[in-house]
Tab-separated table of C-alpha atoms and ligand atoms in Angstrom:
chain	number	residue	atom	x	y	z
A	1	MET	CA	-4.232	-3.786	-31.136
A	2	SER	CA	-4.740	-2.100	-27.752
A	3	PRO	CA	-2.010	-2.657	-25.117
A	4	ILE	CA	-4.535	-4.694	-23.078
A	5	ALA	CA	-5.437	-6.911	-26.062
A	6	ALA	CA	-1.728	-7.443	-26.695
A	7	LEU	CA	-1.389	-8.877	-23.185
A	8	SER	CA	-4.133	-11.474	-23.901
A	9	LEU	CA	-5.337	-11.425	-20.314
A	10	PRO	CA	-7.532	-14.313	-19.136
A	11	ASP	CA	-11.284	-13.654	-19.464
A	12	PRO	CA	-13.218	-13.204	-16.219
A	13	ASP	CA	-15.808	-15.854	-15.365
A	14	PRO	CA	-19.467	-14.824	-16.013
A	15	ASN	CA	-20.126	-13.902	-12.346
A	16	ALA	CA	-17.056	-11.705	-12.150
A	17	ALA	CA	-17.902	-10.042	-15.483
A	18	ALA	CA	-21.450	-9.347	-14.230
A	19	GLN	CA	-20.081	-7.868	-10.988
A	20	SER	CA	-17.791	-5.574	-12.985
A	21	ARG	CA	-20.750	-4.429	-15.140
A	22	ARG	CA	-22.786	-3.654	-11.980
A	23	LEU	CA	-19.875	-1.589	-10.678
A	24	CYS	CA	-19.641	0.264	-14.033
A	25	ALA	CA	-23.359	1.097	-13.762
A	26	ARG	CA	-22.800	2.340	-10.180
A	27	ILE	CA	-19.895	4.559	-11.331
A	28	ALA	CA	-21.884	5.839	-14.335
A	29	ASP	CA	-24.779	6.787	-11.988
A	30	GLU	CA	-22.383	8.756	-9.863
A	31	ILE	CA	-20.968	10.531	-12.928
A	32	HIS	CA	-24.497	11.550	-14.005
A	33	LEU	CA	-25.350	12.765	-10.478
A	34	ALA	CA	-22.125	14.792	-10.391
A	35	GLY	CA	-23.059	16.581	-13.631
A	36	GLY	CA	-21.097	14.470	-16.127
A	37	TRP	CA	-17.600	14.129	-14.622
A	38	ILE	CA	-15.823	12.702	-11.578
A	39	PRO	CA	-12.148	13.028	-10.614
A	40	PHE	CA	-10.036	9.919	-11.246
A	41	ALA	CA	-9.482	9.687	-7.460
A	42	ARG	CA	-13.213	9.100	-6.966
A	43	TYR	CA	-13.264	6.548	-9.799
A	44	MET	CA	-10.372	4.694	-8.125
A	45	GLU	CA	-12.123	4.830	-4.755
A	46	LEU	CA	-15.250	3.236	-6.265
A	47	ALA	CA	-13.296	0.718	-8.345
A	48	LEU	CA	-11.448	-0.515	-5.248
A	49	TYR	CA	-13.854	0.102	-2.357
A	50	ALA	CA	-17.508	0.482	-3.546
A	51	PRO	CA	-19.479	-1.645	-1.044
A	52	SER	CA	-19.751	-5.289	-2.220
A	53	LEU	CA	-18.589	-4.397	-5.782
A	54	GLY	CA	-15.133	-2.803	-5.460
A	55	TYR	CA	-11.927	-4.776	-5.886
A	56	TYR	CA	-11.176	-4.914	-2.144
A	57	SER	CA	-14.818	-5.133	-1.029
A	58	GLY	CA	-16.221	-7.472	-3.682
A	59	GLY	CA	-15.158	-10.877	-2.361
A	60	THR	CA	-12.778	-12.071	-5.112
A	61	GLU	CA	-9.466	-13.796	-4.378
A	62	LYS	CA	-6.816	-11.063	-4.498
A	63	PHE	CA	-3.718	-12.100	-2.624
A	64	GLY	CA	-1.328	-14.981	-3.237
A	65	GLY	CA	-0.930	-17.536	-6.008
A	66	ALA	CA	-4.634	-17.735	-6.924
A	67	GLY	CA	-5.096	-13.953	-6.794
A	68	ASP	CA	-3.634	-10.993	-8.638
A	69	PHE	CA	-0.397	-10.214	-6.783
A	70	VAL	CA	1.876	-11.417	-3.974
A	71	THR	CA	2.965	-9.071	-1.168
A	72	ALA	CA	6.012	-9.467	1.102
A	73	PRO	CA	4.142	-11.055	4.058
A	74	GLU	CA	2.440	-13.494	1.671
A	75	LEU	CA	5.767	-14.441	0.143
A	76	SER	CA	7.450	-15.688	3.307
A	77	PRO	CA	7.393	-15.482	7.125
A	78	LEU	CA	10.886	-13.932	6.874
A	79	PHE	CA	9.348	-10.497	6.319
A	80	ALA	CA	7.218	-10.528	9.501
A	81	ASP	CA	9.905	-12.258	11.566
A	82	THR	CA	12.452	-9.583	10.635
A	83	LEU	CA	10.065	-6.623	10.931
A	84	ALA	CA	9.300	-7.918	14.435
A	85	ALA	CA	12.757	-6.755	15.594
A	86	GLN	CA	11.813	-3.156	14.779
A	87	VAL	CA	8.331	-3.501	16.237
A	88	THR	CA	9.794	-4.896	19.486
A	89	GLN	CA	12.070	-1.865	19.852
A	90	ILE	CA	9.282	0.654	19.188
A	91	MET	CA	6.932	-1.069	21.644
A	92	ALA	CA	9.648	-1.128	24.319
A	93	ARG	CA	10.039	2.658	23.921
A	94	SER	CA	6.281	3.433	23.764
A	95	ALA	CA	3.471	0.952	24.530
A	96	GLY	CA	2.795	-2.730	23.913
A	97	GLN	CA	0.203	-2.201	21.201
A	98	ILE	CA	0.122	-2.604	17.441
A	99	ILE	CA	-2.266	-1.355	14.802
A	100	GLU	CA	-1.867	-2.970	11.399
A	101	ALA	CA	-3.637	-1.048	8.645
A	102	GLY	CA	-4.975	-2.911	5.584
A	103	PRO	CA	-3.905	-6.352	6.863
A	104	GLY	CA	-4.805	-8.341	3.711
A	105	THR	CA	-5.171	-12.046	4.510
A	106	GLY	CA	-3.909	-11.657	8.110
A	107	ALA	CA	-0.635	-13.454	7.245
A	108	LEU	CA	1.559	-10.645	8.609
A	109	ALA	CA	-0.479	-10.408	11.838
A	110	ALA	CA	-0.353	-14.169	12.501
A	111	GLU	CA	3.380	-14.490	11.847
A	112	MET	CA	4.196	-11.239	13.698
A	113	LEU	CA	2.379	-12.521	16.800
A	114	LEU	CA	4.203	-15.871	16.664
A	115	GLU	CA	7.561	-14.129	16.286
A	116	LEU	CA	6.864	-11.563	19.029
A	117	GLU	CA	6.004	-14.464	21.324
A	118	ARG	CA	9.362	-16.113	20.441
A	119	ARG	CA	11.076	-12.818	21.276
A	120	GLY	CA	9.161	-12.535	24.589
A	121	ALA	CA	7.573	-9.301	23.376
A	122	LEU	CA	3.882	-10.081	22.838
A	123	PRO	CA	1.736	-6.945	22.605
A	124	GLU	CA	-1.256	-6.446	24.847
A	125	HIS	CA	-3.390	-5.556	21.824
A	126	TYR	CA	-2.940	-6.258	18.111
A	127	MET	CA	-5.568	-4.281	16.235
A	128	LEU	CA	-6.381	-4.794	12.565
A	129	LEU	CA	-7.684	-1.715	10.782
A	130	GLU	CA	-9.820	-3.214	8.035
A	131	LEU	CA	-12.664	-1.658	6.060
A	132	SER	CA	-13.905	-4.819	4.314
A	133	ALA	CA	-16.110	-7.321	6.223
A	134	GLU	CA	-15.063	-10.122	3.864
A	135	LEU	CA	-11.362	-9.510	4.553
A	136	ARG	CA	-12.019	-9.277	8.312
A	137	ALA	CA	-13.483	-12.806	8.209
A	138	ARG	CA	-10.489	-14.016	6.195
A	139	GLN	CA	-8.015	-12.444	8.651
A	140	ARG	CA	-9.819	-14.030	11.606
A	141	ALA	CA	-9.596	-17.454	9.931
A	142	THR	CA	-5.858	-17.040	9.174
A	143	ILE	CA	-5.030	-16.009	12.739
A	144	GLU	CA	-7.141	-18.771	14.288
A	145	GLN	CA	-5.479	-21.330	12.063
A	146	ARG	CA	-1.842	-20.186	12.344
A	147	ALA	CA	-1.686	-18.618	15.808
A	148	PRO	CA	-4.755	-19.935	17.682
A	149	LYS	CA	-3.281	-19.394	21.153
A	150	LEU	CA	-2.550	-15.746	20.409
A	151	ALA	CA	-5.895	-14.847	18.825
A	152	ALA	CA	-7.224	-13.484	22.133
A	153	CYS	CA	-5.173	-10.275	21.864
A	154	VAL	CA	-6.446	-9.525	18.322
A	155	SER	CA	-9.310	-7.127	17.649
A	156	TRP	CA	-10.573	-5.170	14.637
A	157	LEU	CA	-10.999	-1.444	14.017
A	158	GLU	CA	-13.235	-0.002	11.301
A	159	ARG	CA	-11.819	3.493	11.567
A	160	LEU	CA	-8.793	5.269	12.959
A	161	PRO	CA	-8.776	5.538	16.766
A	162	GLN	CA	-8.788	8.943	18.496
A	163	HIS	CA	-5.534	8.284	20.347
A	164	PHE	CA	-2.915	5.569	20.179
A	165	SER	CA	0.548	4.725	21.513
A	166	GLY	CA	2.645	1.868	20.112
A	167	THR	CA	3.514	0.697	16.576
A	168	VAL	CA	1.470	1.270	13.421
A	169	ILE	CA	2.276	-0.996	10.484
A	170	ALA	CA	1.111	-0.225	6.944
A	171	ASN	CA	2.523	-2.589	4.324
A	172	GLU	CA	1.418	-1.709	0.776
A	173	VAL	CA	-1.480	0.384	2.036
A	174	LEU	CA	-0.586	3.924	0.910
A	175	ASP	CA	-0.258	2.786	-2.720
A	176	ALA	CA	-3.843	1.454	-2.582
A	177	MET	CA	-5.344	4.776	-1.511
A	178	PRO	CA	-7.206	6.730	-4.222
A	179	THR	CA	-4.865	9.057	-6.064
A	180	HIS	CA	-5.536	12.162	-8.167
A	181	LEU	CA	-4.262	12.279	-11.727
A	182	VAL	CA	-2.691	15.518	-12.882
A	183	ALA	CA	-1.679	16.741	-16.337
A	184	TRP	CA	0.851	19.562	-16.430
A	185	ARG	CA	0.544	21.301	-19.821
A	186	GLU	CA	1.942	24.471	-21.402
A	187	ASP	CA	-1.407	26.207	-20.815
A	188	GLY	CA	-1.938	25.165	-17.204
A	189	ILE	CA	-2.396	22.343	-14.702
A	190	PHE	CA	-5.357	20.004	-15.245
A	191	GLU	CA	-7.007	17.251	-13.265
A	192	ARG	CA	-7.864	14.082	-15.169
A	193	GLY	CA	-11.235	12.538	-14.556
A	194	LEU	CA	-13.903	10.473	-16.227
A	195	ALA	CA	-17.080	11.058	-18.162
A	196	ALA	CA	-19.525	8.257	-18.986
A	197	GLU	CA	-19.595	6.797	-22.508
A	198	GLY	CA	-22.299	4.393	-23.717
A	199	GLU	CA	-23.944	2.059	-21.209
A	200	TYR	CA	-20.921	0.777	-19.311
A	201	GLY	CA	-17.954	2.737	-20.635
A	202	PHE	CA	-15.954	5.793	-19.562
A	203	ARG	CA	-13.738	8.287	-21.295
A	204	TRP	CA	-10.960	10.504	-19.991
A	205	GLN	CA	-11.712	14.185	-19.627
A	206	GLU	CA	-9.622	16.949	-18.064
A	207	ARG	CA	-10.639	20.009	-16.056
A	208	PRO	CA	-8.485	22.814	-14.676
A	209	ALA	CA	-7.063	21.676	-11.320
A	210	THR	CA	-8.300	23.632	-8.307
A	211	GLY	CA	-7.862	23.890	-4.519
A	212	ALA	CA	-5.467	21.595	-2.638
A	213	LEU	CA	-4.647	19.631	-5.798
A	214	LEU	CA	-3.589	22.738	-7.720
A	215	GLU	CA	-1.563	23.902	-4.729
A	216	ALA	CA	0.233	20.539	-4.445
A	217	ALA	CA	0.768	20.279	-8.223
A	218	GLY	CA	2.240	23.798	-8.318
A	219	THR	CA	5.075	22.782	-5.967
A	220	ILE	CA	6.205	19.818	-8.093
A	221	PRO	CA	8.944	20.816	-10.540
A	222	VAL	CA	8.059	19.089	-13.814
A	223	THR	CA	8.459	20.213	-17.411
A	224	PRO	CA	5.178	20.038	-19.376
A	225	PRO	CA	3.737	18.006	-20.968
A	226	TYR	CA	3.800	15.696	-17.960
A	227	LEU	CA	1.246	13.305	-16.482
A	228	SER	CA	1.419	11.858	-12.984
A	229	GLU	CA	-0.384	11.210	-9.722
A	230	ILE	CA	-0.708	13.161	-6.494
A	231	GLY	CA	-1.834	11.067	-3.520
A	232	LEU	CA	-3.846	13.543	-1.468
A	233	ALA	CA	-5.612	10.696	0.423
A	234	ALA	CA	-2.298	9.111	1.459
A	235	ARG	CA	-1.041	12.510	2.660
A	236	ALA	CA	-4.226	13.065	4.674
A	237	TRP	CA	-3.995	9.562	6.205
A	238	VAL	CA	-0.385	10.008	7.316
A	239	GLY	CA	-1.136	13.541	8.546
A	240	SER	CA	-4.026	12.359	10.707
A	241	TRP	CA	-1.586	10.289	12.801
A	242	GLY	CA	-0.019	13.566	13.939
A	243	GLU	CA	-3.011	14.021	16.281
A	244	ILE	CA	-3.692	10.359	16.998
A	245	LEU	CA	-0.219	9.130	17.882
A	246	GLN	CA	0.781	10.019	21.430
A	247	GLN	CA	4.012	8.009	21.550
A	248	GLY	CA	5.387	5.431	19.128
A	249	ALA	CA	5.979	5.144	15.396
A	250	LEU	CA	4.356	4.406	12.051
A	251	LEU	CA	6.211	1.943	9.819
A	252	LEU	CA	5.229	2.675	6.233
A	253	VAL	CA	6.418	0.043	3.748
A	254	ASP	CA	5.581	0.614	0.118
A	255	TYR	CA	6.935	1.083	-3.353
A	256	GLY	CA	7.793	4.634	-4.102
A	257	PHE	CA	10.413	7.332	-4.343
A	258	PRO	CA	11.376	10.737	-3.022
A	259	VAL	CA	9.831	13.608	-4.982
A	260	ARG	CA	12.813	14.222	-7.298
A	261	GLU	CA	12.806	10.600	-8.458
A	262	LEU	CA	9.043	10.091	-8.588
A	263	TYR	CA	8.546	13.119	-10.833
A	264	HIS	CA	11.691	12.464	-12.879
A	265	PRO	CA	11.528	13.528	-16.573
A	266	GLN	CA	11.699	9.834	-17.545
A	267	ARG	CA	8.446	9.137	-15.650
A	268	SER	CA	6.391	11.599	-17.702
A	269	ARG	CA	3.446	9.169	-17.919
A	270	GLY	CA	3.199	8.567	-14.170
A	271	THR	CA	3.315	5.343	-12.183
A	272	LEU	CA	-0.278	4.119	-12.192
A	273	MET	CA	-0.247	0.321	-12.351
A	274	CYS	CA	-2.984	-2.322	-12.401
A	275	HIS	CA	-2.787	-6.003	-11.512
A	276	TYR	CA	-5.019	-8.712	-12.896
A	277	ARG	CA	-4.236	-12.388	-12.354
A	278	HIS	CA	-0.487	-11.779	-12.013
A	279	HIS	CA	-0.362	-9.585	-15.126
A	280	ALA	CA	0.625	-5.940	-14.704
A	281	HIS	CA	-0.922	-3.377	-17.074
A	282	ASP	CA	-1.580	0.359	-17.081
A	283	ASP	CA	-5.266	0.713	-18.014
A	284	PRO	CA	-7.337	1.475	-14.888
A	285	LEU	CA	-10.544	1.431	-16.966
A	286	TYR	CA	-10.126	-2.280	-17.777
A	287	LEU	CA	-12.726	-4.428	-15.925
A	288	PRO	CA	-13.302	-2.124	-12.920
A	289	GLY	CA	-13.636	-4.050	-9.672
A	290	LEU	CA	-11.595	-7.010	-10.942
A	291	ASN	CA	-8.255	-5.193	-11.117
A	292	ASP	CA	-6.067	-3.782	-8.411
A	293	ILE	CA	-5.063	-0.162	-9.111
A	294	THR	CA	-1.991	1.329	-7.437
A	295	ALA	CA	0.352	4.287	-7.687
A	296	HIS	CA	3.866	4.762	-6.311
A	297	VAL	CA	4.147	6.640	-3.044
A	298	ASP	CA	5.728	10.100	-2.855
A	299	PHE	CA	7.801	9.566	0.305
A	300	THR	CA	8.937	13.196	0.432
A	301	ALA	CA	5.298	14.265	0.678
A	302	MET	CA	4.636	11.630	3.385
A	303	ALA	CA	7.569	12.942	5.461
A	304	GLU	CA	6.645	16.625	4.951
A	305	THR	CA	2.991	16.024	5.821
A	306	GLY	CA	3.891	13.988	8.906
A	307	VAL	CA	6.377	16.603	10.135
A	308	ASP	CA	3.900	19.464	9.456
A	309	ARG	CA	1.400	17.638	11.641
A	310	GLY	CA	3.746	17.071	14.594
A	311	LEU	CA	5.512	13.766	13.808
A	312	SER	CA	9.279	13.331	13.585
A	313	LEU	CA	11.004	11.524	10.737
A	314	TYR	CA	12.854	8.610	12.369
A	315	GLY	CA	14.141	6.992	9.223
A	316	TYR	CA	13.823	6.310	5.516
A	317	THR	CA	15.651	3.618	3.629
A	318	SER	CA	15.222	0.805	1.120
A	319	GLN	CA	13.420	-2.384	2.138
A	320	ALA	CA	16.671	-4.334	1.621
A	321	GLN	CA	18.678	-2.050	3.911
A	322	PHE	CA	15.914	-2.012	6.510
A	323	LEU	CA	15.638	-5.812	6.575
A	324	PHE	CA	19.431	-6.207	6.771
A	325	ASN	CA	19.538	-3.730	9.657
A	326	CYS	CA	16.775	-5.676	11.426
A	327	GLY	CA	18.682	-8.946	11.100
A	328	ILE	CA	17.146	-10.831	8.158
A	329	THR	CA	20.332	-12.865	7.700
A	330	GLU	CA	20.141	-14.098	11.319
A	331	VAL	CA	16.444	-14.920	10.852
A	332	LEU	CA	17.250	-16.920	7.708
A	333	ALA	CA	20.140	-18.642	9.497
A	334	ARG	CA	17.645	-20.217	11.912
A	335	ILE	CA	16.734	-22.601	9.075
A	336	ALA	CA	19.325	-25.299	8.527
A	337	PRO	CA	20.599	-25.305	4.904
A	338	GLU	CA	20.151	-29.108	4.959
A	339	ASP	CA	16.404	-28.633	5.477
A	340	MET	CA	15.624	-29.241	1.849
A	341	THR	CA	11.862	-28.701	2.212
A	342	ASN	CA	12.172	-25.236	3.691
A	343	TYR	CA	15.610	-23.720	3.083
A	344	PRO	CA	15.546	-23.326	-0.724
A	345	ARG	CA	12.068	-21.744	-0.547
A	346	GLN	CA	13.041	-19.265	2.182
A	347	ALA	CA	16.395	-18.451	0.574
A	348	SER	CA	14.611	-17.675	-2.669
A	349	ALA	CA	12.060	-15.501	-0.794
A	350	ALA	CA	14.945	-13.639	0.889
A	351	HIS	CA	16.415	-12.987	-2.549
A	352	LYS	CA	13.092	-11.559	-3.732
A	353	LEU	CA	12.716	-9.337	-0.642
A	354	LEU	CA	16.303	-8.033	-0.852
A	355	SER	CA	17.426	-8.049	-4.467
A	356	PRO	CA	17.697	-4.586	-6.063
A	357	SER	CA	16.040	-5.977	-9.191
A	358	GLU	CA	13.043	-7.320	-7.212
A	359	MET	CA	11.590	-5.695	-4.064
A	360	GLY	CA	14.804	-4.617	-2.303
A	361	GLU	CA	15.273	-1.152	-3.834
A	362	LEU	CA	11.855	-0.214	-5.219
A	363	PHE	CA	10.228	-0.790	-1.832
A	364	LYS	CA	11.070	1.705	0.882
A	365	VAL	CA	10.485	1.839	4.607
A	366	MET	CA	9.739	5.094	6.397
A	367	ALA	CA	9.294	5.591	10.143
A	368	LEU	CA	7.455	8.644	11.442
A	369	GLY	CA	6.669	9.009	15.104
A	370	LYS	CA	6.672	10.794	18.426
A	371	GLY	CA	8.417	10.536	21.776
A	372	ILE	CA	11.116	7.959	20.937
A	373	GLU	CA	14.611	9.220	21.682
A	374	THR	CA	16.637	6.125	20.695
A	375	PRO	CA	17.558	5.729	16.986
A	376	LEU	CA	15.488	2.986	15.368
A	377	ILE	CA	17.491	-0.157	14.530
A	378	GLY	CA	16.029	-0.506	11.032
A	379	PHE	CA	17.652	2.731	9.907
A	380	GLY	CA	21.025	2.451	11.647
A	381	ARG	CA	23.071	1.826	8.521
A	382	GLY	CA	22.825	2.979	4.917
A	383	GLU	CA	20.368	5.809	5.395
A	384	ARG	CA	22.464	8.422	3.645
A	385	SER	CA	22.108	6.706	0.285
A	386	HIS	CA	18.338	7.181	0.530
A	387	ARG	CA	17.811	10.919	0.860
A	388	LEU	CA	14.390	12.527	0.639
B	1	LIG	C1	-2.254	-4.255	-1.540
B	1	LIG	S1	-3.262	-4.574	-0.175
B	1	LIG	C2	-2.044	-4.974	1.012
B	1	LIG	C3	-2.504	-5.956	2.046
B	1	LIG	C4	-1.493	-6.360	3.107
B	1	LIG	N1	-1.027	-5.241	3.883
B	1	LIG	C5	-0.335	-7.120	2.530
B	1	LIG	O1	0.774	-6.609	2.550
B	1	LIG	O2	-0.530	-8.245	2.047
B	1	LIG	C6	-3.818	-2.971	0.300
B	1	LIG	C7	-4.784	-2.961	1.465
B	1	LIG	O3	-4.895	-1.632	2.001
B	1	LIG	C8	-6.217	-1.448	2.435
B	1	LIG	N2	-6.523	-0.015	2.624
B	1	LIG	C9	-6.604	0.959	1.697
B	1	LIG	N3	-6.929	2.146	2.257
B	1	LIG	C10	-7.029	1.903	3.584
B	1	LIG	C11	-7.322	2.722	4.703
B	1	LIG	N4	-7.584	4.031	4.569
B	1	LIG	N5	-7.342	2.158	5.923
B	1	LIG	C12	-7.073	0.842	6.075
B	1	LIG	N6	-6.794	0.007	5.052
B	1	LIG	C13	-6.771	0.538	3.820
B	1	LIG	C14	-7.015	-2.105	1.325
B	1	LIG	O4	-8.334	-2.381	1.737
B	1	LIG	C15	-6.190	-3.361	1.065
B	1	LIG	O5	-6.625	-4.424	1.867
């Protein structure tokens, strides 16, 4: 039995199955046009972002209980309310503007605005960097419903701006960027990609790695045979802020590790992970367009790329340490323990955000920026235990 069959995942409804088949045909066309092979990174880009067919552009429910996974801002307002402390400090030292990349349902934006208003620190502009028209409509609806009086300062960006000062927030965005798959073998370094098979199928095929991928792979100390990912798109995205950011900081929150842990001998099959209706599995070829595909972030590479491109590393720590430093316990203490409708739910969300066995240790927070002299509050304590 295949690992996917063993999971007995729920069948997609006929419309979803038909959408996935259309996406397979679109990917197969591209493979034929490319001469019989595409890199996995291109497959992942199409599977997640092909217009109207990809996972994030195809209109299915992704986030929350009815979707495929739950992110920190969807779990509880505690995440946004606590992160707001760090955002307030960065804005006070740079400019009163925020760009949130990949804002999902808009839950983080709505709660962040409400909390910044409570703190007397509303930004002049809150910009949502969103590629999908369907998600833009969903974000607008969330903000108008939860923070109607603050919707006037919200606008949308379809691409990165030329220049920006203020705070950039990216929660679980880098892990959703297309990643390259690399196989280190005794006889060389290979890039994994896909060839078409039958009408709607694909099969893995490797080619010798070349160019920037080979260069990056050559610097990673692994013992062959070893299979893993290299996120060139995430590196390029972080690097591009070196030119764009005039003053302020990027807050990158994601699951990942420094290079020595990410490419540890025990992770010799990589970190690629797929999510389908709250089941995690590791087959990115299963129902393309209906599954989220992610890979852990190499935070050492993010820091090195940022610094190479003119940013400074302001901090790197676990999500738990960051949220403690930003005052999550005080935020939770605003809810009276006798409030039996709210307190147990928020206390359990706090446990999930902070516990080392849940999101507390696996998720990291990194700040990269320019022109801020004061140490950032989120990284004041505990940083030494999280070295890059
Ligand atoms: C896992 S979701 C996270 C959504 C949200 N931040 C949250 O925490 O609930 C990843 C999001 O990143 C977005 N994304 C991926 N690459 C992006 C890019 N280059 N620019 C902006 N958003 C991007 C995807 O479209 C998707 O909406």
